[in-house]
């Protein structure tokens, strides 16, 4: 599903924020990416959701080397990836419904199917009464659930979440992680970046720990 | 749940606020310019058609000491012309009519007897035959010394050259108008892409193709272009009607009636549609080119 080989990443002419990253993730696995702020967690996720290409090394996603994928083929690949951004990145002038419907609409989904699935999913995350609400009128927790619903609506093969528990208390954080586990049981490969190691310790999933751009594998990991 | 048409918040965008006006003004100028060019071309074609198959013979008044009456000179010329193969019709313009044609310049009360006006003979040629005008001119000199033949060729060529030059100028001006309009659209669209960069990034990351994003801009550009160009076209039509009304009231004999044929109105109606197409295409191309630089 995911393989990193000697991956290095720098922004412009700056220093490397990731150095010699090597790991392999099997389909259906669940991993945490931990590390202090600035350790390179978000950059690692950016490489995974194809927001940038590595400065060196190889990133293999769904059996394809990302540096060799032509730009016109990136949308198809991105549709297999769901992302919960740290700052949610919801589109503020669209309703919660339309935000969640977006991944289906951009891939040409039928409107009646979209209506049914989005309504169901928003009900599932407890936002049945907020379908028409715009993100600025929702609380941080509600926005986060909209962001999660948008990330999973198209049944992605790979779900990436960047600090998804950053804005909620521990109880809700644990419930969110149970939600991700539920999605993982349905076959989605899940990668969650968080600096909350106490939360991670409550689960038995393997951890990719980043410190100053260098990766350390903790727990059961497949060999690169 | 109503489907949201605009994924990008164009309503809040300030970069395109002036664009409908710019498109409107451009369409207005292009339509008026095109109407002018078509009218001019039509008038030139009419003149050309009228003048190509004819020529005029001018017989100056006979000098008294040279002898011979004016009537006899005219008769000799008419006889000569009627006997010339290839000439269809010969008509001597009465002296009164010649004098009357000077009224716009000299007024209705002038005395034609004070002026040495030439007699004019209008000749219509058979378009299927060739007439040697040089030979005819030589024979005219013998029949009535001083008589001159005016095939209108020089005047016609000059006028046609002027009309062609004006037509070319109109085409250049219309092209410049189009270029200016496209530049404004490109500038505004680039601004729009910059303004909506964050949303565009999100759309990219959830799997939107460049084409999907370009369609959003394209739709908005089409709306703007349609509003602007319809406005410009309506004002242009009103202007043309006003000019036509003004010229008709002038009662100026030398000015042709500025009237467009049905097909010319159809061509003018294509201007706003063509402008909308140009604006939409320019917006689409600009967005696609800009997005290509993003990952």
PDB file of N, CA, C and O in Angstrom, chain B residues 165-211:
ATOM      1  N   UNK B 165      -9.283  50.489 -47.019  1.00  0.00           N
ATOM      2  CA  UNK B 165      -8.396  50.885 -45.917  1.00  0.00           C
ATOM      3  C   UNK B 165      -9.194  51.026 -44.624  1.00  0.00           C
ATOM      4  O   UNK B 165      -8.763  50.576 -43.559  1.00  0.00           O
ATOM      5  N   UNK B 166     -10.387  51.636 -44.744  1.00  0.00           N
ATOM      6  CA  UNK B 166     -11.223  51.792 -43.546  1.00  0.00           C
ATOM      7  C   UNK B 166     -11.684  50.431 -43.021  1.00  0.00           C
ATOM      8  O   UNK B 166     -11.769  50.216 -41.816  1.00  0.00           O
ATOM      9  N   UNK B 167     -11.982  49.525 -43.960  1.00  0.00           N
ATOM     10  CA  UNK B 167     -12.378  48.171 -43.570  1.00  0.00           C
ATOM     11  C   UNK B 167     -11.258  47.469 -42.825  1.00  0.00           C
ATOM     12  O   UNK B 167     -11.476  46.839 -41.783  1.00  0.00           O
ATOM     13  N   UNK B 168     -10.026  47.617 -43.352  1.00  0.00           N
ATOM     14  CA  UNK B 168      -8.872  47.001 -42.695  1.00  0.00           C
ATOM     15  C   UNK B 168      -8.652  47.625 -41.323  1.00  0.00           C
ATOM     16  O   UNK B 168      -8.362  46.925 -40.345  1.00  0.00           O
ATOM     17  N   UNK B 169      -8.834  48.951 -41.268  1.00  0.00           N
ATOM     18  CA  UNK B 169      -8.666  49.650 -39.994  1.00  0.00           C
ATOM     19  C   UNK B 169      -9.700  49.140 -38.976  1.00  0.00           C
ATOM     20  O   UNK B 169      -9.372  48.892 -37.807  1.00  0.00           O
ATOM     21  N   UNK B 170     -10.947  48.965 -39.453  1.00  0.00           N
ATOM     22  CA  UNK B 170     -11.996  48.451 -38.568  1.00  0.00           C
ATOM     23  C   UNK B 170     -11.629  47.067 -38.055  1.00  0.00           C
ATOM     24  O   UNK B 170     -11.806  46.763 -36.867  1.00  0.00           O
ATOM     25  N   UNK B 171     -11.088  46.235 -38.958  1.00  0.00           N
ATOM     26  CA  UNK B 171     -10.702  44.868 -38.548  1.00  0.00           C
ATOM     27  C   UNK B 171      -9.598  44.926 -37.486  1.00  0.00           C
ATOM     28  O   UNK B 171      -9.644  44.184 -36.492  1.00  0.00           O
ATOM     29  N   UNK B 172      -8.630  45.835 -37.697  1.00  0.00           N
ATOM     30  CA  UNK B 172      -7.533  45.973 -36.724  1.00  0.00           C
ATOM     31  C   UNK B 172      -8.082  46.450 -35.377  1.00  0.00           C
ATOM     32  O   UNK B 172      -7.723  45.923 -34.320  1.00  0.00           O
ATOM     33  N   UNK B 173      -8.985  47.441 -35.448  1.00  0.00           N
ATOM     34  CA  UNK B 173      -9.552  47.979 -34.200  1.00  0.00           C
ATOM     35  C   UNK B 173     -10.348  46.891 -33.473  1.00  0.00           C
ATOM     36  O   UNK B 173     -10.226  46.725 -32.255  1.00  0.00           O
ATOM     37  N   UNK B 174     -11.127  46.119 -34.225  1.00  0.00           N
ATOM     38  CA  UNK B 174     -11.908  45.040 -33.606  1.00  0.00           C
ATOM     39  C   UNK B 174     -10.966  44.002 -32.983  1.00  0.00           C
ATOM     40  O   UNK B 174     -11.204  43.519 -31.869  1.00  0.00           O
ATOM     41  N   UNK B 175      -9.867  43.697 -33.695  1.00  0.00           N
ATOM     42  CA  UNK B 175      -8.890  42.741 -33.152  1.00  0.00           C
ATOM     43  C   UNK B 175      -8.260  43.294 -31.870  1.00  0.00           C
ATOM     44  O   UNK B 175      -8.071  42.565 -30.894  1.00  0.00           O
ATOM     45  N   UNK B 176      -7.965  44.602 -31.877  1.00  0.00           N
ATOM     46  CA  UNK B 176      -7.391  45.227 -30.675  1.00  0.00           C
ATOM     47  C   UNK B 176      -8.387  45.191 -29.520  1.00  0.00           C
ATOM     48  O   UNK B 176      -8.013  44.928 -28.377  1.00  0.00           O
ATOM     49  N   UNK B 177      -9.654  45.447 -29.855  1.00  0.00           N
ATOM     50  CA  UNK B 177     -10.702  45.388 -28.822  1.00  0.00           C
ATOM     51  C   UNK B 177     -10.747  43.974 -28.232  1.00  0.00           C
ATOM     52  O   UNK B 177     -10.782  43.788 -27.019  1.00  0.00           O
ATOM     53  N   UNK B 178     -10.727  42.974 -29.125  1.00  0.00           N
ATOM     54  CA  UNK B 178     -10.740  41.581 -28.678  1.00  0.00           C
ATOM     55  C   UNK B 178      -9.530  41.266 -27.810  1.00  0.00           C
ATOM     56  O   UNK B 178      -9.660  40.651 -26.750  1.00  0.00           O
ATOM     57  N   UNK B 179      -8.362  41.735 -28.263  1.00  0.00           N
ATOM     58  CA  UNK B 179      -7.131  41.481 -27.506  1.00  0.00           C
ATOM     59  C   UNK B 179      -7.176  42.123 -26.128  1.00  0.00           C
ATOM     60  O   UNK B 179      -6.786  41.511 -25.126  1.00  0.00           O
ATOM     61  N   UNK B 180      -7.698  43.344 -26.074  1.00  0.00           N
ATOM     62  CA  UNK B 180      -7.801  44.053 -24.793  1.00  0.00           C
ATOM     63  C   UNK B 180      -8.753  43.308 -23.859  1.00  0.00           C
ATOM     64  O   UNK B 180      -8.485  43.148 -22.664  1.00  0.00           O
ATOM     65  N   UNK B 181      -9.857  42.848 -24.438  1.00  0.00           N
ATOM     66  CA  UNK B 181     -10.853  42.118 -23.653  1.00  0.00           C
ATOM     67  C   UNK B 181     -10.234  40.825 -23.094  1.00  0.00           C
ATOM     68  O   UNK B 181     -10.391  40.512 -21.907  1.00  0.00           O
ATOM     69  N   UNK B 182      -9.521  40.104 -23.948  1.00  0.00           N
ATOM     70  CA  UNK B 182      -8.888  38.851 -23.507  1.00  0.00           C
ATOM     71  C   UNK B 182      -7.862  39.141 -22.410  1.00  0.00           C
ATOM     72  O   UNK B 182      -7.800  38.428 -21.402  1.00  0.00           O
ATOM     73  N   UNK B 183      -7.092  40.226 -22.584  1.00  0.00           N
ATOM     74  CA  UNK B 183      -6.092  40.576 -21.560  1.00  0.00           C
ATOM     75  C   UNK B 183      -6.772  40.846 -20.218  1.00  0.00           C
ATOM     76  O   UNK B 183      -6.290  40.404 -19.174  1.00  0.00           O
ATOM     77  N   UNK B 184      -7.889  41.577 -20.267  1.00  0.00           N
ATOM     78  CA  UNK B 184      -8.607  41.883 -19.023  1.00  0.00           C
ATOM     79  C   UNK B 184      -9.104  40.598 -18.364  1.00  0.00           C
ATOM     80  O   UNK B 184      -9.021  40.434 -17.147  1.00  0.00           O
ATOM     81  N   UNK B 185      -9.602  39.677 -19.201  1.00  0.00           N
ATOM     82  CA  UNK B 185     -10.118  38.408 -18.667  1.00  0.00           C
ATOM     83  C   UNK B 185      -8.974  37.599 -18.054  1.00  0.00           C
ATOM     84  O   UNK B 185      -9.106  37.030 -16.953  1.00  0.00           O
ATOM     85  N   UNK B 186      -7.846  37.540 -18.767  1.00  0.00           N
ATOM     86  CA  UNK B 186      -6.692  36.772 -18.258  1.00  0.00           C
ATOM     87  C   UNK B 186      -6.236  37.354 -16.922  1.00  0.00           C
ATOM     88  O   UNK B 186      -6.024  36.616 -15.950  1.00  0.00           O
ATOM     89  N   UNK B 187      -6.159  38.666 -16.858  1.00  0.00           N
ATOM     90  CA  UNK B 187      -5.710  39.335 -15.639  1.00  0.00           C
ATOM     91  C   UNK B 187      -6.677  39.037 -14.487  1.00  0.00           C
ATOM     92  O   UNK B 187      -6.259  38.660 -13.387  1.00  0.00           O
ATOM     93  N   UNK B 188      -7.975  39.196 -14.764  1.00  0.00           N
ATOM     94  CA  UNK B 188      -8.978  38.974 -13.715  1.00  0.00           C
ATOM     95  C   UNK B 188      -9.002  37.507 -13.286  1.00  0.00           C
ATOM     96  O   UNK B 188      -9.141  37.199 -12.099  1.00  0.00           O
ATOM     97  N   UNK B 189      -8.852  36.603 -14.256  1.00  0.00           N
ATOM     98  CA  UNK B 189      -8.904  35.173 -13.924  1.00  0.00           C
ATOM     99  C   UNK B 189      -7.700  34.766 -13.081  1.00  0.00           C
ATOM    100  O   UNK B 189      -7.845  34.002 -12.121  1.00  0.00           O
ATOM    101  N   UNK B 190      -6.527  35.309 -13.432  1.00  0.00           N
ATOM    102  CA  UNK B 190      -5.340  35.001 -12.627  1.00  0.00           C
ATOM    103  C   UNK B 190      -5.543  35.494 -11.197  1.00  0.00           C
ATOM    104  O   UNK B 190      -5.168  34.821 -10.242  1.00  0.00           O
ATOM    105  N   UNK B 191      -6.138  36.677 -11.092  1.00  0.00           N
ATOM    106  CA  UNK B 191      -6.449  37.215  -9.770  1.00  0.00           C
ATOM    107  C   UNK B 191      -7.404  36.292  -9.029  1.00  0.00           C
ATOM    108  O   UNK B 191      -7.225  36.009  -7.844  1.00  0.00           O
ATOM    109  N   UNK B 192      -8.400  35.810  -9.766  1.00  0.00           N
ATOM    110  CA  UNK B 192      -9.388  34.899  -9.172  1.00  0.00           C
ATOM    111  C   UNK B 192      -8.748  33.616  -8.676  1.00  0.00           C
ATOM    112  O   UNK B 192      -9.057  33.132  -7.577  1.00  0.00           O
ATOM    113  N   UNK B 193      -7.854  33.065  -9.472  1.00  0.00           N
ATOM    114  CA  UNK B 193      -7.169  31.821  -9.064  1.00  0.00           C
ATOM    115  C   UNK B 193      -6.353  32.084  -7.793  1.00  0.00           C
ATOM    116  O   UNK B 193      -6.348  31.265  -6.866  1.00  0.00           O
ATOM    117  N   UNK B 194      -5.700  33.250  -7.750  1.00  0.00           N
ATOM    118  CA  UNK B 194      -4.895  33.579  -6.567  1.00  0.00           C
ATOM    119  C   UNK B 194      -5.790  33.745  -5.333  1.00  0.00           C
ATOM    120  O   UNK B 194      -5.467  33.242  -4.255  1.00  0.00           O
ATOM    121  N   UNK B 195      -6.935  34.413  -5.537  1.00  0.00           N
ATOM    122  CA  UNK B 195      -7.854  34.646  -4.417  1.00  0.00           C
ATOM    123  C   UNK B 195      -8.387  33.314  -3.866  1.00  0.00           C
ATOM    124  O   UNK B 195      -8.513  33.129  -2.660  1.00  0.00           O
ATOM    125  N   UNK B 196      -8.666  32.383  -4.766  1.00  0.00           N
ATOM    126  CA  UNK B 196      -9.287  31.116  -4.352  1.00  0.00           C
ATOM    127  C   UNK B 196      -8.268  29.983  -4.207  1.00  0.00           C
ATOM    128  O   UNK B 196      -8.641  28.806  -4.242  1.00  0.00           O
ATOM    129  N   UNK B 197      -7.003  30.345  -4.045  1.00  0.00           N
ATOM    130  CA  UNK B 197      -5.937  29.333  -4.026  1.00  0.00           C
ATOM    131  C   UNK B 197      -6.200  28.240  -2.971  1.00  0.00           C
ATOM    132  O   UNK B 197      -6.036  27.050  -3.248  1.00  0.00           O
ATOM    133  N   UNK B 198      -6.633  28.673  -1.791  1.00  0.00           N
ATOM    134  CA  UNK B 198      -6.811  27.695  -0.710  1.00  0.00           C
ATOM    135  C   UNK B 198      -7.902  26.692  -1.055  1.00  0.00           C
ATOM    136  O   UNK B 198      -7.742  25.490  -0.834  1.00  0.00           O
ATOM    137  N   UNK B 199      -9.009  27.193  -1.581  1.00  0.00           N
ATOM    138  CA  UNK B 199     -10.109  26.285  -1.940  1.00  0.00           C
ATOM    139  C   UNK B 199      -9.670  25.365  -3.086  1.00  0.00           C
ATOM    140  O   UNK B 199      -9.973  24.175  -3.097  1.00  0.00           O
ATOM    141  N   UNK B 200      -8.919  25.950  -4.026  1.00  0.00           N
ATOM    142  CA  UNK B 200      -8.446  25.154  -5.157  1.00  0.00           C
ATOM    143  C   UNK B 200      -7.534  24.027  -4.659  1.00  0.00           C
ATOM    144  O   UNK B 200      -7.624  22.884  -5.126  1.00  0.00           O
ATOM    145  N   UNK B 201      -6.690  24.333  -3.684  1.00  0.00           N
ATOM    146  CA  UNK B 201      -5.810  23.293  -3.115  1.00  0.00           C
ATOM    147  C   UNK B 201      -6.630  22.166  -2.494  1.00  0.00           C
ATOM    148  O   UNK B 201      -6.342  20.993  -2.697  1.00  0.00           O
ATOM    149  N   UNK B 202      -7.672  22.565  -1.765  1.00  0.00           N
ATOM    150  CA  UNK B 202      -8.529  21.543  -1.151  1.00  0.00           C
ATOM    151  C   UNK B 202      -9.176  20.692  -2.238  1.00  0.00           C
ATOM    152  O   UNK B 202      -9.192  19.452  -2.151  1.00  0.00           O
ATOM    153  N   UNK B 203      -9.675  21.375  -3.266  1.00  0.00           N
ATOM    154  CA  UNK B 203     -10.324  20.633  -4.358  1.00  0.00           C
ATOM    155  C   UNK B 203      -9.339  19.656  -5.003  1.00  0.00           C
ATOM    156  O   UNK B 203      -9.686  18.496  -5.266  1.00  0.00           O
ATOM    157  N   UNK B 204      -8.124  20.124  -5.220  1.00  0.00           N
ATOM    158  CA  UNK B 204      -7.102  19.234  -5.788  1.00  0.00           C
ATOM    159  C   UNK B 204      -6.880  18.025  -4.887  1.00  0.00           C
ATOM    160  O   UNK B 204      -6.817  16.891  -5.359  1.00  0.00           O
ATOM    161  N   UNK B 205      -6.780  18.301  -3.599  1.00  0.00           N
ATOM    162  CA  UNK B 205      -6.424  17.217  -2.671  1.00  0.00           C
ATOM    163  C   UNK B 205      -7.554  16.204  -2.481  1.00  0.00           C
ATOM    164  O   UNK B 205      -7.294  15.071  -2.069  1.00  0.00           O
ATOM    165  N   UNK B 206      -8.777  16.609  -2.762  1.00  0.00           N
ATOM    166  CA  UNK B 206      -9.855  15.620  -2.666  1.00  0.00           C
ATOM    167  C   UNK B 206     -10.126  14.959  -4.018  1.00  0.00           C
ATOM    168  O   UNK B 206     -11.094  14.232  -4.180  1.00  0.00           O
ATOM    169  N   UNK B 207      -9.263  15.254  -4.985  1.00  0.00           N
ATOM    170  CA  UNK B 207      -9.338  14.520  -6.249  1.00  0.00           C
ATOM    171  C   UNK B 207      -9.972  15.252  -7.412  1.00  0.00           C
ATOM    172  O   UNK B 207     -10.300  14.639  -8.433  1.00  0.00           O
ATOM    173  N   UNK B 208     -10.159  16.585  -7.276  1.00  0.00           N
ATOM    174  CA  UNK B 208     -10.731  17.337  -8.400  1.00  0.00           C
ATOM    175  C   UNK B 208      -9.694  17.472  -9.513  1.00  0.00           C
ATOM    176  O   UNK B 208      -8.520  17.724  -9.241  1.00  0.00           O
ATOM    177  N   UNK B 209     -10.128  17.283 -10.716  1.00  0.00           N
ATOM    178  CA  UNK B 209      -9.222  17.459 -11.857  1.00  0.00           C
ATOM    179  C   UNK B 209      -9.112  18.955 -12.171  1.00  0.00           C
ATOM    180  O   UNK B 209      -9.971  19.749 -11.764  1.00  0.00           O
ATOM    181  N   UNK B 210      -8.088  19.313 -12.922  1.00  0.00           N
ATOM    182  CA  UNK B 210      -7.941  20.711 -13.363  1.00  0.00           C
ATOM    183  C   UNK B 210      -9.158  21.121 -14.182  1.00  0.00           C
ATOM    184  O   UNK B 210      -9.616  22.257 -14.113  1.00  0.00           O
ATOM    185  N   UNK B 211      -9.668  20.175 -14.950  1.00  0.00           N
ATOM    186  CA  UNK B 211     -10.816  20.460 -15.793  1.00  0.00           C
ATOM    187  C   UNK B 211     -12.039  20.836 -14.941  1.00  0.00           C
ATOM    188  O   UNK B 211     -12.775  21.762 -15.279  1.00  0.00           O
TER     189      UNK B 211
END
